[in-house]
mmCIF file with all atom_site columns, C-alpha atoms in Angstrom:
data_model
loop_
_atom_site.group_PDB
_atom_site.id
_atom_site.type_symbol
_atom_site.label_atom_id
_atom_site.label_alt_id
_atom_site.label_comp_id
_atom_site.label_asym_id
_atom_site.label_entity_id
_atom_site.label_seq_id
_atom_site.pdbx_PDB_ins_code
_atom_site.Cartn_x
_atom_site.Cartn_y
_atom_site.Cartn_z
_atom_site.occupancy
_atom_site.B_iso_or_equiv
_atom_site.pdbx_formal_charge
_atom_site.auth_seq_id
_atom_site.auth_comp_id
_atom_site.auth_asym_id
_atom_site.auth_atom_id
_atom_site.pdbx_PDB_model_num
ATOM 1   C CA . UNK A 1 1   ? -18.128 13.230 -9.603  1.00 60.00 ? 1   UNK A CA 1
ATOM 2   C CA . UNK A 1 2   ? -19.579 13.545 -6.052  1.00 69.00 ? 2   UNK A CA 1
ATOM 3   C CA . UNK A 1 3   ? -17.481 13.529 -2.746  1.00 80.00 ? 3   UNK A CA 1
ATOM 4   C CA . UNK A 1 4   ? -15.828 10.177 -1.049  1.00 86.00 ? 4   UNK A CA 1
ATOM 5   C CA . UNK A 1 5   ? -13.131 8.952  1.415   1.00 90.00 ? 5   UNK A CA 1
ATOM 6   C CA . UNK A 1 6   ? -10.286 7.024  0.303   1.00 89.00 ? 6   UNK A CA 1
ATOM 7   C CA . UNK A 1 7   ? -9.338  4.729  3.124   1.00 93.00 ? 7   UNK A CA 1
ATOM 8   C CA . UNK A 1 8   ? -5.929  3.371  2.477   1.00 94.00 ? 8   UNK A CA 1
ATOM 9   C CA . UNK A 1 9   ? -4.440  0.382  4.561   1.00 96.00 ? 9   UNK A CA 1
ATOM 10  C CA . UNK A 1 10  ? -0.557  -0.235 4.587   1.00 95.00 ? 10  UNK A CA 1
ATOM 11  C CA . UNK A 1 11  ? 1.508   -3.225 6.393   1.00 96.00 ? 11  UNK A CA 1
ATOM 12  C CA . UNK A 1 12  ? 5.017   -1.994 5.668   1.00 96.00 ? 12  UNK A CA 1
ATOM 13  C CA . UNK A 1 13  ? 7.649   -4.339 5.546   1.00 95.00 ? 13  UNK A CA 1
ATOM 14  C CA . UNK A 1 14  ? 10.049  -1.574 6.444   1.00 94.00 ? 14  UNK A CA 1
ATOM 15  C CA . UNK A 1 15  ? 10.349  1.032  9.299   1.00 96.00 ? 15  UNK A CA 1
ATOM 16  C CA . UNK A 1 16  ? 9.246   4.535  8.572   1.00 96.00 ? 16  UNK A CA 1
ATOM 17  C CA . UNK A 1 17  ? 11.019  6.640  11.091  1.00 96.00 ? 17  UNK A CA 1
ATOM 18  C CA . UNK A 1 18  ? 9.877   10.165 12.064  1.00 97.00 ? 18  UNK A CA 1
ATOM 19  C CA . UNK A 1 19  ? 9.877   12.597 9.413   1.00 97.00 ? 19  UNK A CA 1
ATOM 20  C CA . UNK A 1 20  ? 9.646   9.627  6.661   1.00 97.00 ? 20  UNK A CA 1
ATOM 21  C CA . UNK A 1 21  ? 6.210   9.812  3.789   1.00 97.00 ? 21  UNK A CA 1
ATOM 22  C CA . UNK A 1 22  ? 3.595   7.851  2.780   1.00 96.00 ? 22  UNK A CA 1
ATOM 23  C CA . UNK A 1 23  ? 2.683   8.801  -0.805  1.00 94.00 ? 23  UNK A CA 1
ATOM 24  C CA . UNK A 1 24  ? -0.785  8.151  -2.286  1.00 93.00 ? 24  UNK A CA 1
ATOM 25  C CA . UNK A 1 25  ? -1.023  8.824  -5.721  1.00 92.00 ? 25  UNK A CA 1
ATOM 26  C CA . UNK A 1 26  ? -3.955  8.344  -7.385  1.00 90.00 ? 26  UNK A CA 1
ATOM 27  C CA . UNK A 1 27  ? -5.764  6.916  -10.940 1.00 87.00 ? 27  UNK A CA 1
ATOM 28  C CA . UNK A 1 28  ? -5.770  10.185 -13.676 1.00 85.00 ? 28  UNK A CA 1
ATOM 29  C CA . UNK A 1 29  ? -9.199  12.025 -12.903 1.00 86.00 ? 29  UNK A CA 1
ATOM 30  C CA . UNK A 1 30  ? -9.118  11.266 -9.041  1.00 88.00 ? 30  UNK A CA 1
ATOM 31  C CA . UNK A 1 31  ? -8.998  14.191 -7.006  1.00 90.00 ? 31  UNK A CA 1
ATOM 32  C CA . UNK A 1 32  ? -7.551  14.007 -3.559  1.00 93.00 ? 32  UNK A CA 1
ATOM 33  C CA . UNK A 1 33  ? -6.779  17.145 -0.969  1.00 92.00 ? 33  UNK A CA 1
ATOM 34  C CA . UNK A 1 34  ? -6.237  17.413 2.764   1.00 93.00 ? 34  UNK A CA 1
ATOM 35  C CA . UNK A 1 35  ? -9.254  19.122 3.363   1.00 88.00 ? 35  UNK A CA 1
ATOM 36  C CA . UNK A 1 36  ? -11.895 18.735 4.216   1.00 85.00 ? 36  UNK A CA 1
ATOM 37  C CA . UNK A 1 37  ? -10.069 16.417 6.546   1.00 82.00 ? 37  UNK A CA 1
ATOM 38  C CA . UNK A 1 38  ? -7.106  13.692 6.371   1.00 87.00 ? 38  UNK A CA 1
ATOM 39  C CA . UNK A 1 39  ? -8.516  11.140 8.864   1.00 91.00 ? 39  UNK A CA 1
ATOM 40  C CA . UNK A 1 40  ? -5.900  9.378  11.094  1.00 93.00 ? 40  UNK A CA 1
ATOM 41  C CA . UNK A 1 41  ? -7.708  6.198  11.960  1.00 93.00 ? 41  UNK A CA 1
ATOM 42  C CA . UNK A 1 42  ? -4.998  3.767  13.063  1.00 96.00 ? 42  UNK A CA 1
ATOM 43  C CA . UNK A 1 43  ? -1.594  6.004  12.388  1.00 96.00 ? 43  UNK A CA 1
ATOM 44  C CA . UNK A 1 44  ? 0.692   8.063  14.401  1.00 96.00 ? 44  UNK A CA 1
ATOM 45  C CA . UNK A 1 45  ? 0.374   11.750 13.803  1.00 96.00 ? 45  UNK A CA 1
ATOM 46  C CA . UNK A 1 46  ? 1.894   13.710 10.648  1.00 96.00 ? 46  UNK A CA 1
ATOM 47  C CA . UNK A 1 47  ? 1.445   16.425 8.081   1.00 95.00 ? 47  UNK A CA 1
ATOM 48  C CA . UNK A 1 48  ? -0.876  16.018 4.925   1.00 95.00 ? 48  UNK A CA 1
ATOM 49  C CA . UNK A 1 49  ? 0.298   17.642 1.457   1.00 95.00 ? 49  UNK A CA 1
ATOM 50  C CA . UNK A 1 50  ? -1.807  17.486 -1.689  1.00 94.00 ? 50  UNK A CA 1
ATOM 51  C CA . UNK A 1 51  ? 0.181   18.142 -5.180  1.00 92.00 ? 51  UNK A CA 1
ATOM 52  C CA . UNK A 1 52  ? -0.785  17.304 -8.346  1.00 89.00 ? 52  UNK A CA 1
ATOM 53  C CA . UNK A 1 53  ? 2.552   15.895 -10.409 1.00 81.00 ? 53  UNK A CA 1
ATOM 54  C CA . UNK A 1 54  ? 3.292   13.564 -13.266 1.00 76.00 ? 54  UNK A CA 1
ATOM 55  C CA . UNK A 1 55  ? 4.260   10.042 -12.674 1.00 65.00 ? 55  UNK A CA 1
ATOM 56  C CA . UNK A 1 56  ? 7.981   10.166 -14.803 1.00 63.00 ? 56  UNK A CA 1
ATOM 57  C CA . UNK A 1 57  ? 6.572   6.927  -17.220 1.00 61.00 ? 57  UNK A CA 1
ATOM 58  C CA . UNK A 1 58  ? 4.598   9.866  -19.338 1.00 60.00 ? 58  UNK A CA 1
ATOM 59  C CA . UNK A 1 59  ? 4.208   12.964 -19.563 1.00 61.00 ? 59  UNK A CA 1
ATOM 60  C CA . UNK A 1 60  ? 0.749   12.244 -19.783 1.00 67.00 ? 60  UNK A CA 1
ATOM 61  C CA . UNK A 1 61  ? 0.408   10.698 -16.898 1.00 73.00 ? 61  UNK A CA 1
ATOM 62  C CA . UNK A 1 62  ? -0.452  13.879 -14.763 1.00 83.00 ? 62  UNK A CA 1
ATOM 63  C CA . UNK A 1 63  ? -2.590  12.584 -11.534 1.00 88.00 ? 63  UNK A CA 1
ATOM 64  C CA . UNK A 1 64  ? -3.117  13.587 -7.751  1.00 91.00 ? 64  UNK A CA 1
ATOM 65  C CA . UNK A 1 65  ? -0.841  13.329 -4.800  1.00 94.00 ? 65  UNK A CA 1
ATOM 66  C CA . UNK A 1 66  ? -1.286  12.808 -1.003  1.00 95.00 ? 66  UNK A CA 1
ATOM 67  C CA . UNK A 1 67  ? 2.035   13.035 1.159   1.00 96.00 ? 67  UNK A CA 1
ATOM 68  C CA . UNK A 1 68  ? 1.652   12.118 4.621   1.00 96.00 ? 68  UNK A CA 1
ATOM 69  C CA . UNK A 1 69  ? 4.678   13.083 6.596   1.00 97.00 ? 69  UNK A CA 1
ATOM 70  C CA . UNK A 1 70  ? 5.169   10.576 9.810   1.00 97.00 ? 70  UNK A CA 1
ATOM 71  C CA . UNK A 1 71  ? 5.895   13.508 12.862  1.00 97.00 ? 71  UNK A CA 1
ATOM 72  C CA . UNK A 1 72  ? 8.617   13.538 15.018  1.00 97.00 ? 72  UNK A CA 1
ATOM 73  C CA . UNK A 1 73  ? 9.032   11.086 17.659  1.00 97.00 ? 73  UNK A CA 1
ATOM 74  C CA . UNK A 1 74  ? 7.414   8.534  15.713  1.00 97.00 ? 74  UNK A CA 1
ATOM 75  C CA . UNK A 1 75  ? 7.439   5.760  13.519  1.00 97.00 ? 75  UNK A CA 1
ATOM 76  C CA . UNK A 1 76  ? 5.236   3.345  11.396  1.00 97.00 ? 76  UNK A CA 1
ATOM 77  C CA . UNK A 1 77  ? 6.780   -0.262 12.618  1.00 97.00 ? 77  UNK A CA 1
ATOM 78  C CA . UNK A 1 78  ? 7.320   -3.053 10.260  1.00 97.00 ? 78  UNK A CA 1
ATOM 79  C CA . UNK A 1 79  ? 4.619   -5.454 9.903   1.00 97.00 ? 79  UNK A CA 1
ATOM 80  C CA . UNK A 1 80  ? 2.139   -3.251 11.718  1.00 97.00 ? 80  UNK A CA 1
ATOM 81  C CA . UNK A 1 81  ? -1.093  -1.978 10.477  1.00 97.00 ? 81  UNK A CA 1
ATOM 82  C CA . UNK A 1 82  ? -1.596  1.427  9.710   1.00 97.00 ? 82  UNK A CA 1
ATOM 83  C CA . UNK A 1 83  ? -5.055  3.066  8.128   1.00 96.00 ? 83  UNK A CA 1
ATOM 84  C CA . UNK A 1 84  ? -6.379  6.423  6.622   1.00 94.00 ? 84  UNK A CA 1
ATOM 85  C CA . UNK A 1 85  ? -8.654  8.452  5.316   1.00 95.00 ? 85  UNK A CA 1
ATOM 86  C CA . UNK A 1 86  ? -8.472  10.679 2.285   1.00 93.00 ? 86  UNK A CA 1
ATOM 87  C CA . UNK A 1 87  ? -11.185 13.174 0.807   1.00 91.00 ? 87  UNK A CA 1
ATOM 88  C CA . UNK A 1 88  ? -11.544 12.466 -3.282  1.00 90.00 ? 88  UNK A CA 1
ATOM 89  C CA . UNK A 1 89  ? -13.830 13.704 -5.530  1.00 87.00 ? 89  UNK A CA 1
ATOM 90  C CA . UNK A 1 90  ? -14.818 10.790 -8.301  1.00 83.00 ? 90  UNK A CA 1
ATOM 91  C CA . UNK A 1 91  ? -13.870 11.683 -12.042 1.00 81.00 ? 91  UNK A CA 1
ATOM 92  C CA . UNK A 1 92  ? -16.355 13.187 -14.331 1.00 76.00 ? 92  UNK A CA 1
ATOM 93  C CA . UNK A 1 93  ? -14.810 10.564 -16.919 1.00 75.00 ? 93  UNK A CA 1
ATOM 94  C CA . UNK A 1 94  ? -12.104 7.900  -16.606 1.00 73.00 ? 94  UNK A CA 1
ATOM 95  C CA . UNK A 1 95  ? -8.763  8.300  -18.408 1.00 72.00 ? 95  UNK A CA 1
ATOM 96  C CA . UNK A 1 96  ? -5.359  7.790  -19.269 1.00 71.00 ? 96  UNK A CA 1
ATOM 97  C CA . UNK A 1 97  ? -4.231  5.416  -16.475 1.00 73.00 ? 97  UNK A CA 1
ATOM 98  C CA . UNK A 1 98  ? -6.501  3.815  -13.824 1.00 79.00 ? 98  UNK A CA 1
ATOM 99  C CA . UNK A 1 99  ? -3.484  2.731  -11.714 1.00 83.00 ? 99  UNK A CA 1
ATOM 100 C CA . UNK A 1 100 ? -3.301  3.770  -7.636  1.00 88.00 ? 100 UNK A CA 1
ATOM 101 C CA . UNK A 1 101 ? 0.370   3.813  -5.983  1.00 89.00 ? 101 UNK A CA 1
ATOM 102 C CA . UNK A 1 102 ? 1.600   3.866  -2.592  1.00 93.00 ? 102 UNK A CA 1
ATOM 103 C CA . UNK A 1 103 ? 5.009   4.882  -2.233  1.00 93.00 ? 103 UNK A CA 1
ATOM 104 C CA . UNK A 1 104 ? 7.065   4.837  1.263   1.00 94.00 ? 104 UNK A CA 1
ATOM 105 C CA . UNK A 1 105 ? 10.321  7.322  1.683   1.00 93.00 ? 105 UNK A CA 1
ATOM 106 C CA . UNK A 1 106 ? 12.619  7.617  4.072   1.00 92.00 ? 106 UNK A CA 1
ATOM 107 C CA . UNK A 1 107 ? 13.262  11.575 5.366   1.00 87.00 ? 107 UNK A CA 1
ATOM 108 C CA . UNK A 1 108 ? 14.931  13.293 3.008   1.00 71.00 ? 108 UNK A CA 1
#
């Protein structure tokens, strides 16, 4: 249950224009926050949220959330490569679902 990065690396078919989110929602026991630090290693700037929220499948299904808002007067490109780094701490136990998601929204 000790400390670790997450490093997460995205290709997005799609463009993400300014403003747009990349959601990282983790396995159930996974805990993820913007702090210490949200390391930008190959990604235009942007905001870092953490939440914690359930997934809509089950109400069970209760697990951590990073939001990365892109920042104006930029864009992730389609069929570029984009990384980043989250802080986690490892689960005690594993349970319920051991499933990671990235999710990629437009502005809303």
């Amino acid at each position: 249950s000790g400390p670790v990065s997450i490093f997460l690396w995205l290709r997005p078919r799609l463009e993400v224009k300014a403003g747009g989110h990349v959601e990282l929602h983790a396995a159930q026991g996974f805990e993820m926050s913007c702090q210490p630090a949200l390391v930008l290693l190959a990604i235009p700037p942007g905001s870092c949220r953490a939440s914690h929220l359930t997934s809509g499948l089950e109400a069970t299904d209760d697990h951590d959330v990073i939001d990365f808002q892109v920042s104006e007067g930029y864009s992730l490109l389609p069929n570029h490569e984009y990384e980043l780094s989250v802080s986690s701490r490892n689960p005690s136990s594993i349970y319920g679902s051991s499933r990671w998601g990235v999710l990629l929204r437009d502005a809303a």
